[in-house]
Tab-separated table of C-alpha atoms and ligand atoms in Angstrom:
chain	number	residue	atom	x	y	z
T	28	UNK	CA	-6.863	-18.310	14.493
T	29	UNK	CA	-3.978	-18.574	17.276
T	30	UNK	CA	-3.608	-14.396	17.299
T	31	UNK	CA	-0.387	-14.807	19.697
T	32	UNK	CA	1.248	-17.160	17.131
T	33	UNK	CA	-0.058	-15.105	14.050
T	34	UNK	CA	1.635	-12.142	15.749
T	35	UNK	CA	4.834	-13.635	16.405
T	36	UNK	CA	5.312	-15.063	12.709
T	37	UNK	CA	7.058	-11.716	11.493
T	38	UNK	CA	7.156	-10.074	15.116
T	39	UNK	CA	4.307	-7.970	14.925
T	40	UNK	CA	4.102	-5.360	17.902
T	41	UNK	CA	0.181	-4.553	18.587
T	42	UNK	CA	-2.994	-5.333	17.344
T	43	UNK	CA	-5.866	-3.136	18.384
T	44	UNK	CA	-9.761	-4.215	18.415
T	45	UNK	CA	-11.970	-1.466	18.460
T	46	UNK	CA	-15.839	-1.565	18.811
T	47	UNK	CA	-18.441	1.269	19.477
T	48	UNK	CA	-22.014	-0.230	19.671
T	49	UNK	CA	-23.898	3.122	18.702
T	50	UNK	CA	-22.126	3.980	15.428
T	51	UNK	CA	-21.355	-0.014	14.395
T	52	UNK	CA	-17.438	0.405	14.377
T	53	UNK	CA	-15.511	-2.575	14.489
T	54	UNK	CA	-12.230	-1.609	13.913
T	55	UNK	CA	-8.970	-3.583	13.615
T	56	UNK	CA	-5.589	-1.427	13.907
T	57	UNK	CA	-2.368	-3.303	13.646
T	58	UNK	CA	0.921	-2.002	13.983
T	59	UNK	CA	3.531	-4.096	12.729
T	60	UNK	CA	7.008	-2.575	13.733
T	61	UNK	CA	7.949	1.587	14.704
T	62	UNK	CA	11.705	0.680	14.528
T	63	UNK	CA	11.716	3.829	12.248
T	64	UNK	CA	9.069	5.855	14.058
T	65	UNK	CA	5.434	5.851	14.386
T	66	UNK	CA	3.491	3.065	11.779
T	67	UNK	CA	1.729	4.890	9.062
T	68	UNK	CA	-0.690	3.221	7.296
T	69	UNK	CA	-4.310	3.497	5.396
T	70	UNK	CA	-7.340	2.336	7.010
T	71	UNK	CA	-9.240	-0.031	4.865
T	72	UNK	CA	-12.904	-0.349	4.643
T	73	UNK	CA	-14.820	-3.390	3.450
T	74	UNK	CA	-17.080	-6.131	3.492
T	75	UNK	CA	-14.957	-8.892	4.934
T	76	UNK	CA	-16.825	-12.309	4.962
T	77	UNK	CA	-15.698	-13.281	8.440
T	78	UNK	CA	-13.499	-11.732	11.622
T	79	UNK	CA	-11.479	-13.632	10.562
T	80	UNK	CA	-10.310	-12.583	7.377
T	81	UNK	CA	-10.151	-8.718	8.075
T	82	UNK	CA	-8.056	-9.276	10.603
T	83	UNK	CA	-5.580	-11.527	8.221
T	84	UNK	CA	-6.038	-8.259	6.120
T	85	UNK	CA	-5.305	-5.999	8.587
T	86	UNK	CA	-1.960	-8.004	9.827
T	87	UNK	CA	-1.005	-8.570	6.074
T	88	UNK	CA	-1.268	-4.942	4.887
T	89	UNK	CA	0.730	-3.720	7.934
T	90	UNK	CA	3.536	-5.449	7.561
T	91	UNK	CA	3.553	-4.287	3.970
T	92	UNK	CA	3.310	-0.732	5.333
T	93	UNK	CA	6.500	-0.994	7.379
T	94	UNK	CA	8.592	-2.545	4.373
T	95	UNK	CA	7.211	0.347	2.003
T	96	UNK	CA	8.065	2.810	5.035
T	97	UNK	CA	10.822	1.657	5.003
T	98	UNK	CA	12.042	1.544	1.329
T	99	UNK	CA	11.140	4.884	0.694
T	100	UNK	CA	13.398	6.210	3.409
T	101	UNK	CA	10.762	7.215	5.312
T	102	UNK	CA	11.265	7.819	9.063
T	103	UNK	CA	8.058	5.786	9.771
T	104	UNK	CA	7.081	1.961	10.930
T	105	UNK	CA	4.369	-0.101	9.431
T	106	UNK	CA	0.340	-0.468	10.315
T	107	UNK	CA	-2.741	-0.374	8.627
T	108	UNK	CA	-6.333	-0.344	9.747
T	109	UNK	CA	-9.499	-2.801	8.698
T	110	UNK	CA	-13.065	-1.418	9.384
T	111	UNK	CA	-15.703	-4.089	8.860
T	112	UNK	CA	-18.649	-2.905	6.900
T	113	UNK	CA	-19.852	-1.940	3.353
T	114	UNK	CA	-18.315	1.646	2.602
T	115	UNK	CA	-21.315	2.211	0.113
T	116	UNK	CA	-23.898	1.251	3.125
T	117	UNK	CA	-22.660	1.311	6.555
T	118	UNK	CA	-20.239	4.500	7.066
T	119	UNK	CA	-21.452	7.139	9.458
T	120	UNK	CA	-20.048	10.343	10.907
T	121	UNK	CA	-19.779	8.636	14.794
T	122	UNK	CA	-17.674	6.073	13.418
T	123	UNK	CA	-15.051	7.796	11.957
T	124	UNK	CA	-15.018	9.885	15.135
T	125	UNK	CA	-15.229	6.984	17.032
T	126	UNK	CA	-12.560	5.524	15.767
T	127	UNK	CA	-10.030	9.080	15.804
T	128	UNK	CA	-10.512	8.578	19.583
T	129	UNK	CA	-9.454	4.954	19.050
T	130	UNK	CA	-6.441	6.303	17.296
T	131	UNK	CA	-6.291	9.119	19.658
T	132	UNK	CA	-5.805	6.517	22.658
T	133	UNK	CA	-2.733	5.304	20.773
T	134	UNK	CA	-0.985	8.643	21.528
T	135	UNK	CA	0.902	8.695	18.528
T	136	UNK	CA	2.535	5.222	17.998
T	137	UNK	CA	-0.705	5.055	14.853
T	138	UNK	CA	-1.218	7.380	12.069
T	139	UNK	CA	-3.587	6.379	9.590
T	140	UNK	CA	-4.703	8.011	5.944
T	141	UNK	CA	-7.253	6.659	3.180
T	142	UNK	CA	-6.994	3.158	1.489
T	143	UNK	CA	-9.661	1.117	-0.474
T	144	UNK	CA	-13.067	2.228	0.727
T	145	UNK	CA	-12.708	5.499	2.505
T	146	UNK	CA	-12.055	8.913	1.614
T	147	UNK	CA	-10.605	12.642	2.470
T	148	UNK	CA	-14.329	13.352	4.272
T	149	UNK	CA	-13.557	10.268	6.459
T	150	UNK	CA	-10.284	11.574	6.971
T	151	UNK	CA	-11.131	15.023	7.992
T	152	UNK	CA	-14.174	13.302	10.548
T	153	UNK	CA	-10.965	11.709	11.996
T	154	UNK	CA	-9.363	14.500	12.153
T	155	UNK	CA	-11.984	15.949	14.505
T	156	UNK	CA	-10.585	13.860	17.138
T	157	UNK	CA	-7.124	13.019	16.828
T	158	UNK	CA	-4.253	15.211	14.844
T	159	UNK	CA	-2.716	11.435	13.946
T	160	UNK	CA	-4.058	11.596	10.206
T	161	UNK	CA	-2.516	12.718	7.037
T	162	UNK	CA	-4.688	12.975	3.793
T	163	UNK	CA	-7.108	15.377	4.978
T	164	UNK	CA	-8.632	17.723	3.092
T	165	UNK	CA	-5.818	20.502	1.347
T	166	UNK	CA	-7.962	23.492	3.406
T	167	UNK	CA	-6.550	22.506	6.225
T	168	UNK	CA	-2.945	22.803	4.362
T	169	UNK	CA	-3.061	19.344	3.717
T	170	UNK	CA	-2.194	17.045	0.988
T	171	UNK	CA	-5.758	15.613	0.573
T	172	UNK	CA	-6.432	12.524	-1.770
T	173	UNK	CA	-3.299	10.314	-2.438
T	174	UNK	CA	-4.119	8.233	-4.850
T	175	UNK	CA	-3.532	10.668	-8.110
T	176	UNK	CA	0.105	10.720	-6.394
T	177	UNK	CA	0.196	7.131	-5.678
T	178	UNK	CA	-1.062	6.702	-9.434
T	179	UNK	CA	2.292	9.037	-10.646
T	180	UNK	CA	4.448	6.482	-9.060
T	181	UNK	CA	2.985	3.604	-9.989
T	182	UNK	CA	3.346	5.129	-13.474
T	183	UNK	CA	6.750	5.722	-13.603
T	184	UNK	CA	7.745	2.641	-11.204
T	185	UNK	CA	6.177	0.956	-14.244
T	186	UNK	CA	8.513	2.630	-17.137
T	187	UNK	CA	11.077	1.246	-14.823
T	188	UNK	CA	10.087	-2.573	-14.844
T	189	UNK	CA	9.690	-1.921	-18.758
T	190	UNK	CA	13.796	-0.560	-19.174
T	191	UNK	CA	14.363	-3.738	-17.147
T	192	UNK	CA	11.933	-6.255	-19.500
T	193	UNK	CA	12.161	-4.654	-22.899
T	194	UNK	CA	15.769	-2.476	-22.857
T	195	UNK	CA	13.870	0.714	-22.952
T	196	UNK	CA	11.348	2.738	-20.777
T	197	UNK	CA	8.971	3.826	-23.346
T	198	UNK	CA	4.978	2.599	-22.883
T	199	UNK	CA	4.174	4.015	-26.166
T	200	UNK	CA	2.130	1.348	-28.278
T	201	UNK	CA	3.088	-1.263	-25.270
T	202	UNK	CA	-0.963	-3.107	-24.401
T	203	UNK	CA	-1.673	-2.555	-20.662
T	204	UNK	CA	-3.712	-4.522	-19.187
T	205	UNK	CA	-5.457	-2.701	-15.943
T	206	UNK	CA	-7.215	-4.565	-13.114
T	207	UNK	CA	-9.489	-2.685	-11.187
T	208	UNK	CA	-10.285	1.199	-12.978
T	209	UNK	CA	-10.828	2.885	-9.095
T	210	UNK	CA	-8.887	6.025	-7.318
T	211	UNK	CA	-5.598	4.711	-8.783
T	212	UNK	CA	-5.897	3.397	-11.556
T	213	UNK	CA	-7.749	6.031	-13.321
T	214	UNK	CA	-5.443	8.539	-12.969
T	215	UNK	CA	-2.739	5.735	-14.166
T	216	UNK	CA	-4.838	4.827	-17.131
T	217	UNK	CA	-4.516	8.712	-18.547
T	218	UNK	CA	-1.047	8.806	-17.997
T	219	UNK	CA	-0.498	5.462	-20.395
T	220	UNK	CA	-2.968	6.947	-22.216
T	221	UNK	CA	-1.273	9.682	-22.357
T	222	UNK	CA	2.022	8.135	-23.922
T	223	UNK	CA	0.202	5.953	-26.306
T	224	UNK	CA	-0.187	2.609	-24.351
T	225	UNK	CA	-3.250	0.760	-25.467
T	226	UNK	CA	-5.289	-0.144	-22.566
T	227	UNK	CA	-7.032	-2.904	-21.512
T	228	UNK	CA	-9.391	-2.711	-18.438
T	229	UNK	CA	-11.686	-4.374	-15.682
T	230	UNK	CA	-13.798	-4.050	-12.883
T	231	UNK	CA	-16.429	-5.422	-11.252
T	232	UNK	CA	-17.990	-1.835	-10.939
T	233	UNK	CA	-19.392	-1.679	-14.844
T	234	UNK	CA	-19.142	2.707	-14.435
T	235	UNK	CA	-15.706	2.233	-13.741
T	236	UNK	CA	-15.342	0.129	-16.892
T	237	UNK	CA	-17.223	2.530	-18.982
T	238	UNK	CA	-15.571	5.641	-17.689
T	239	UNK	CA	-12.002	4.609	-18.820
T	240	UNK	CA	-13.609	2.698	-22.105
T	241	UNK	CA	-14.963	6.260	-23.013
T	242	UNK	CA	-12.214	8.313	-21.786
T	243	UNK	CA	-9.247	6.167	-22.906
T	244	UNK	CA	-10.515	4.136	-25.737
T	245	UNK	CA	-9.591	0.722	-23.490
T	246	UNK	CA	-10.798	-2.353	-24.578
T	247	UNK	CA	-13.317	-3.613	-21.508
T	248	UNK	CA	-12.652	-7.512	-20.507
T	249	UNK	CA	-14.920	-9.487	-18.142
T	250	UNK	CA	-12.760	-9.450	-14.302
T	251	UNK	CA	-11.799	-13.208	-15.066
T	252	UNK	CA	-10.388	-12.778	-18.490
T	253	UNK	CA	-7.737	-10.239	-17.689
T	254	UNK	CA	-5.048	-12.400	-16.528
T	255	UNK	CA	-4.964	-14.139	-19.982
T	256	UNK	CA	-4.403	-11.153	-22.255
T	257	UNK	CA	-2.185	-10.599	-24.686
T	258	UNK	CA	-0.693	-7.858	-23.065
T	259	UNK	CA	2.465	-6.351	-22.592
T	260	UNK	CA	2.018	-5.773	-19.200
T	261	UNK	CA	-0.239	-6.331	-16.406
T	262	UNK	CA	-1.304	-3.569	-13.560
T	263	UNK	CA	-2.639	-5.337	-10.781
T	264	UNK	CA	-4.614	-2.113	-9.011
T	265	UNK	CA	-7.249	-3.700	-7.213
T	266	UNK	CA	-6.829	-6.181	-4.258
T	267	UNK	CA	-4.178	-8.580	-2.975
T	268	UNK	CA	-3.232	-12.020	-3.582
T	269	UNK	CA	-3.842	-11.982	-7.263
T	270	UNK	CA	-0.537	-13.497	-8.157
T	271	UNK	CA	-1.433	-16.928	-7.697
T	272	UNK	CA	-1.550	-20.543	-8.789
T	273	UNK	CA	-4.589	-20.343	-10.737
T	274	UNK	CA	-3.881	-16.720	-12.524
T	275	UNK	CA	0.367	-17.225	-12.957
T	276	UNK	CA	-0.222	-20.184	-15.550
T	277	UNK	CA	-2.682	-17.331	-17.425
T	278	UNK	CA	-0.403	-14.567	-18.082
T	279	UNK	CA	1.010	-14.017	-21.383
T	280	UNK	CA	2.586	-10.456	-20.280
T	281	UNK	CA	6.326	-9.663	-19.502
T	282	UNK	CA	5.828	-7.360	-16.735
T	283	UNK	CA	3.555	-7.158	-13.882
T	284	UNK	CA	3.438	-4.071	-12.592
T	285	UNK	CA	0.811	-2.467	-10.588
T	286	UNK	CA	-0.933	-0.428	-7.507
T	287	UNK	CA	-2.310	-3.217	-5.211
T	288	UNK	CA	-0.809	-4.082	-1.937
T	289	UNK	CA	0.341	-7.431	-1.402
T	290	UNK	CA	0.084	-8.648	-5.080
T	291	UNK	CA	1.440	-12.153	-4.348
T	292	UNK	CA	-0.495	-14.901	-2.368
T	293	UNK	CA	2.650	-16.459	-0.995
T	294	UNK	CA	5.907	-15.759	-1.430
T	295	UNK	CA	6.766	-18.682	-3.921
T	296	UNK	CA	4.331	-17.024	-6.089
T	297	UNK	CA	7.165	-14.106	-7.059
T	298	UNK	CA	9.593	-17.212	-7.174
T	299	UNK	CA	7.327	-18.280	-10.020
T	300	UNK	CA	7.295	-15.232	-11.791
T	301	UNK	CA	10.981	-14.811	-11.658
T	302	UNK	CA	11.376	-18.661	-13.015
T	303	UNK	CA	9.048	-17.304	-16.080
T	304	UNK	CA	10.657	-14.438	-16.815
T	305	UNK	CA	8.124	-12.428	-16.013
T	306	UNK	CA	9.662	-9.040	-14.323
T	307	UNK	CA	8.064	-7.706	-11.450
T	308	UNK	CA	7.826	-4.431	-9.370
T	309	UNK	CA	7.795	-5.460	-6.208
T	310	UNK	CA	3.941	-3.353	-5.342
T	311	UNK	CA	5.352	-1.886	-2.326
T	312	UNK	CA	8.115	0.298	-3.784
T	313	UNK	CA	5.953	0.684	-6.966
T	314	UNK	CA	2.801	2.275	-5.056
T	315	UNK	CA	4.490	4.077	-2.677
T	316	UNK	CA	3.636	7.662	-4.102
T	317	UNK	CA	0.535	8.087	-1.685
T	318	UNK	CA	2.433	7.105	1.590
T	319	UNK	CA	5.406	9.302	0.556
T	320	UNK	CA	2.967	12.400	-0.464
T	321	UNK	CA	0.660	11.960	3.270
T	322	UNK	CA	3.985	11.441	5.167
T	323	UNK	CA	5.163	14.880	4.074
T	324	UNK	CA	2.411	16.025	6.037
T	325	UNK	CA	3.814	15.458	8.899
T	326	UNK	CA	6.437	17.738	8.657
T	327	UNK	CA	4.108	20.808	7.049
T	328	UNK	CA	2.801	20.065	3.249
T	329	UNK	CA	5.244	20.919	0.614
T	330	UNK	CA	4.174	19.250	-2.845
T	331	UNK	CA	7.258	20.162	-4.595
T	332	UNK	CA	9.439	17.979	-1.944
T	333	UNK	CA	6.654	15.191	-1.751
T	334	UNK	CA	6.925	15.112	-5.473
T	335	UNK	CA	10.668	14.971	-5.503
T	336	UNK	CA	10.568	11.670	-3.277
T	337	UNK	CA	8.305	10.290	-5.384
T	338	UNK	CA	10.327	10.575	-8.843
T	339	UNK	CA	13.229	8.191	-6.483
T	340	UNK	CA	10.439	5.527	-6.906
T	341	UNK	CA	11.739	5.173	-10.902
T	342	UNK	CA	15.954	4.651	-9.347
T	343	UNK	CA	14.270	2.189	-6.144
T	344	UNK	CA	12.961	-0.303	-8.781
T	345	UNK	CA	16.246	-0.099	-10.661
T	346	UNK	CA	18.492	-0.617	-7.894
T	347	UNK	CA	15.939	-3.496	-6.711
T	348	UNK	CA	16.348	-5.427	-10.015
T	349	UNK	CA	20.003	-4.546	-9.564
T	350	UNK	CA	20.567	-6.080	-6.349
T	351	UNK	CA	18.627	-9.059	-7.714
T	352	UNK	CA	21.198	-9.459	-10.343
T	353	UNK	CA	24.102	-8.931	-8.156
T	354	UNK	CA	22.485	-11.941	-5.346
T	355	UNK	CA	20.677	-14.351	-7.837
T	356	UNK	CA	17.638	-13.686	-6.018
T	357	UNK	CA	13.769	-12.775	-7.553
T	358	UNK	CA	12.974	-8.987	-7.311
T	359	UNK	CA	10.943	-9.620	-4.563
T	360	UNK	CA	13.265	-10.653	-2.004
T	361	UNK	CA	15.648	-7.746	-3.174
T	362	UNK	CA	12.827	-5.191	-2.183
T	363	UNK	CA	12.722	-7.251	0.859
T	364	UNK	CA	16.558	-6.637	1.607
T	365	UNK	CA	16.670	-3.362	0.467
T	366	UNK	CA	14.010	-2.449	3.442
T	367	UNK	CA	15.408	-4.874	5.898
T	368	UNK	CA	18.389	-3.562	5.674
T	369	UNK	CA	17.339	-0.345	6.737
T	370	UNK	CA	15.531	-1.332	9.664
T	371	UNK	CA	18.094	-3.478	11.343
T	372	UNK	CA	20.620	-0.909	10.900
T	373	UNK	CA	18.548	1.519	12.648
T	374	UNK	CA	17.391	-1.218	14.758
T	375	UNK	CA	21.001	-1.271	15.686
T	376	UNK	CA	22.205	1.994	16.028
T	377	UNK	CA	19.269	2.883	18.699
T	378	UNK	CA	20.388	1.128	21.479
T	379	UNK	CA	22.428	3.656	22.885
T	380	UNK	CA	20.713	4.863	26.073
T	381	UNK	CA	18.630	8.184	25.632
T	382	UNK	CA	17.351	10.021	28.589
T	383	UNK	CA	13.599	10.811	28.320
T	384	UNK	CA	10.457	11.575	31.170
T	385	UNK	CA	9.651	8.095	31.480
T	386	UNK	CA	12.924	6.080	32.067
T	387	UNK	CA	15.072	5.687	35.628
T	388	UNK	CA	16.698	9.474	35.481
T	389	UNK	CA	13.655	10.975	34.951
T	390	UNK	CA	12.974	12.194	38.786
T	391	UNK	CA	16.601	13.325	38.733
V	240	NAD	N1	-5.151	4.862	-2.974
V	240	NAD	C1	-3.852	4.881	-2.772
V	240	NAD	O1	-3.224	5.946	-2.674
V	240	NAD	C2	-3.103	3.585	-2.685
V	240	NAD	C3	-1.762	3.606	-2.294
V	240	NAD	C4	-1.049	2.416	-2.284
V	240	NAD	C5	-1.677	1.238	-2.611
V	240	NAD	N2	-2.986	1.237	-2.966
V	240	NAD	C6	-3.596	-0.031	-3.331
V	240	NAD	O2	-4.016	0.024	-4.701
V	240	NAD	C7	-5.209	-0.755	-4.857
V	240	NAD	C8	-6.319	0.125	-5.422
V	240	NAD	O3	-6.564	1.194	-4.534
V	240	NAD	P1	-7.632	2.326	-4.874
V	240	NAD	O4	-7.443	3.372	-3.847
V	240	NAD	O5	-7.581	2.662	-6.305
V	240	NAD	O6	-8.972	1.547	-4.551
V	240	NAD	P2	-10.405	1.722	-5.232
V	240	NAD	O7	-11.367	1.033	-4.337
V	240	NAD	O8	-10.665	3.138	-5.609
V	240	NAD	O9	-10.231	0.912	-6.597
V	240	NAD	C9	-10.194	-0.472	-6.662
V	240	NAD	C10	-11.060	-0.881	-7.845
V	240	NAD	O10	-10.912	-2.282	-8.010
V	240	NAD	C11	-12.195	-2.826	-8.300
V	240	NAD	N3	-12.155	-4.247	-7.965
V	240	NAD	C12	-12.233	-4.834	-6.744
V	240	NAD	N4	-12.122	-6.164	-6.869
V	240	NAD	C13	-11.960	-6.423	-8.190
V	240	NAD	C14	-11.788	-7.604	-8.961
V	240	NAD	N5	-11.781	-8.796	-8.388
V	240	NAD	N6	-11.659	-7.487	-10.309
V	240	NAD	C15	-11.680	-6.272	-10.901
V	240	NAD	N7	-11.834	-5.123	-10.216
V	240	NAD	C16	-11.981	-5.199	-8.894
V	240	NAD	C17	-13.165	-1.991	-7.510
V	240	NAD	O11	-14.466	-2.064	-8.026
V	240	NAD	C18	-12.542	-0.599	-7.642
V	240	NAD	O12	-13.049	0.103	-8.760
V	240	NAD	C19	-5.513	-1.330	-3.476
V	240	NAD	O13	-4.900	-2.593	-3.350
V	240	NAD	C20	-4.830	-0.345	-2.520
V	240	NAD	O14	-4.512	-0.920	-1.279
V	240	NAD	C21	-3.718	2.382	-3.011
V	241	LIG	C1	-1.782	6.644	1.656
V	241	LIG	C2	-1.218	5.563	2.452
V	241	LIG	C3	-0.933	5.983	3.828
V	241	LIG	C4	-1.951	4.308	2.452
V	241	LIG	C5	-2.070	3.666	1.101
V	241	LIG	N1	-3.387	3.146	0.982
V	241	LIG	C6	-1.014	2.589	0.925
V	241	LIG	O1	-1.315	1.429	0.932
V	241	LIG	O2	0.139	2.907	0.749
């Protein structure tokens, strides 16, 4: 991989490498664009097959972080974190310490929280070294684990997309079918269940399966089989790229709707939904919950106006199928405007010169 020209396809600011022999860290932090402030964003544990491909991760996921930043009016850029390893096998207490000094060095322009494959104890081992993480545990007045929040969102994001496809907002009796039963979409699975959606789920973890086949009644599928269901809609909720030329030509649903990050492979894959009819929720306004509920953090934990924010997610995937309407364009590039908008007007409005320690008045 060219890195310089990988960066400079969609500007990307920084990308960080950090290693610590002892505790087997390798660590990949990218920040994508703090136009609107520091980049929040999850760090991301897994097995990645090469270097390669976790940092492709790592470079894809930020730039989704600044866009859902972004579109949830948050005064935050974009980054995200990759750690290389097995988060069953390989995590240790050095290496999440290891890396808070990593994040530490960064002296604020990083903040980073839980995403697929580690958890509030990682977070609060981070937090040992560095006061740049949100998600920690609530003890320390914190708002702890996300995903139940990002799971709310993702809930009603998805009664959104169904006003738009079927003319009304109700899930009751609508078939769901759920890929990927972890942190997320559990808690989403009992709130469908809770309305009377019938469920239909998958995971390669066969607990997972079981735990939402006994607690929801949901119909269990084999991980290949869920894209041709006959389904109302689908919830993508485990990872990216599952929009796709092989899986697009298998759904029978009128929705997709879902937690993952970075649902579409390419770009022309949301063209294709759009020519089918298909509606989507663009994923990063749709699981936004968790990055709105950490961010509040920042400025002391208040639940009540974390939650608040949150509920907006239901009117930001009405006004996005709005604006796609009023320009002829797929929902996807109407998210798109709707948080590139943002940042270029804010882009444009800081160039004003502002005195600080560090510029040519500050001996004076
Ligand atoms: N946790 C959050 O607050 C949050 C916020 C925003 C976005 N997301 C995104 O939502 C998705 C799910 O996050 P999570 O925190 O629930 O992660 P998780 O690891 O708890 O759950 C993911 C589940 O998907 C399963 N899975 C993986 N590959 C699969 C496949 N090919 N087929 C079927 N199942 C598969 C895993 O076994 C796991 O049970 C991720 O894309 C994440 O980036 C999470
Ligand atoms: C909680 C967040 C900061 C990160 C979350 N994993 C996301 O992708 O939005």
């Amino acid at each position: 991989m060219e890195i310089f020209n990988r960066m400079e396809q969609h500007d990307y600011e920084q990308l960080v490498f950090c290693q610590d022999k002892s505790s087997g860290l390798k660590a990949i932090i990218c920040i994508h664009d703090t136009t609107l402030g520091p980049a929040l964003g999850g760090t991301r544990m897994w097995n990645y097959a090469t270097e390669e491909e976790a940092i492709e991760d790592a470079i894809r996921l930020a730039r989704g972080m600044t866009y859902k930043n972004a579109a949830a009016g948050l005064n935050l850029g974009g980054g995200k974190t990759v750690i290389i390893g097995d988060p069953l096998k390989d995590k240790n207490e050095e290496m999440f310490r290891a890396f808070g000094r990593f994040i530490q060095g960064l002296n604020g322009r990083y903040i980073t929280a839980e995403d697929v494959g580690t958890t509030v104890a990682d977070m609060d081992l981070i937090h040992e070294e560095t006061d740049f993480v949100t998600g920690i545990s609530p003890a320390f007045g914190s708002s702890g684990n996300p995903s139940p929040v990002t799971a709310y969102g993702a809930y009603i994001g998805m009664k959104a997309a169904a006003l738009e496809a079927f003319g009304d907002d109700s899930l009751e009796g609508k078939t769901v079918a759920v890929q990927g039963v972890g942190n997320v979409a559990y808690p989403l699975c009992e709130y469908l269940h809770k309305e009377g959606a019938k469920l239909i789920v998958t995971d390669i973890n066969q607990d997972a399966v079981n735990r939402a086949v006994e607690a929801f009644g949901a119909t269990a599928v084999a991980p290949n089989d869920i894209y041709s269901q006959e389904a109302d809609i689908f919830a993508p909720c485990a990872m990216g790229a599952i929009i796709n030329d092989d899986t697009i030509p298998q759904l029978k649903v009128k929705v997709v709707a879902g937690s993952a990050n970075n649902q579409l492979k390419e770009e022309r894959h949301g063209d294709e939904l759009e020519a089918r009819g298909i509606v989507y929720a663009p994923d990063f306004v749709i699981n936004s919950g968790g990055v709105i509920n950490v961010a509040d953090e920042l400025y002391g934990y208040n639940n009540e106006r974390a939650m608040k924010r949150v509920e907006t997610i239901y009117d930001s995937i009405t006004k996005i199928y709005a604006i796609s309407k009023r320009d002829n364009v797929p929902s996807y590039i109407a998210a798109d405007r709707m948080a590139e908008e943002r940042i270029e007007r804010v882009r444009n409005s800081r160039t004003q010169f502002l005195r600080n320690e560090h510029n040519i008045l500050s001996r004076r």
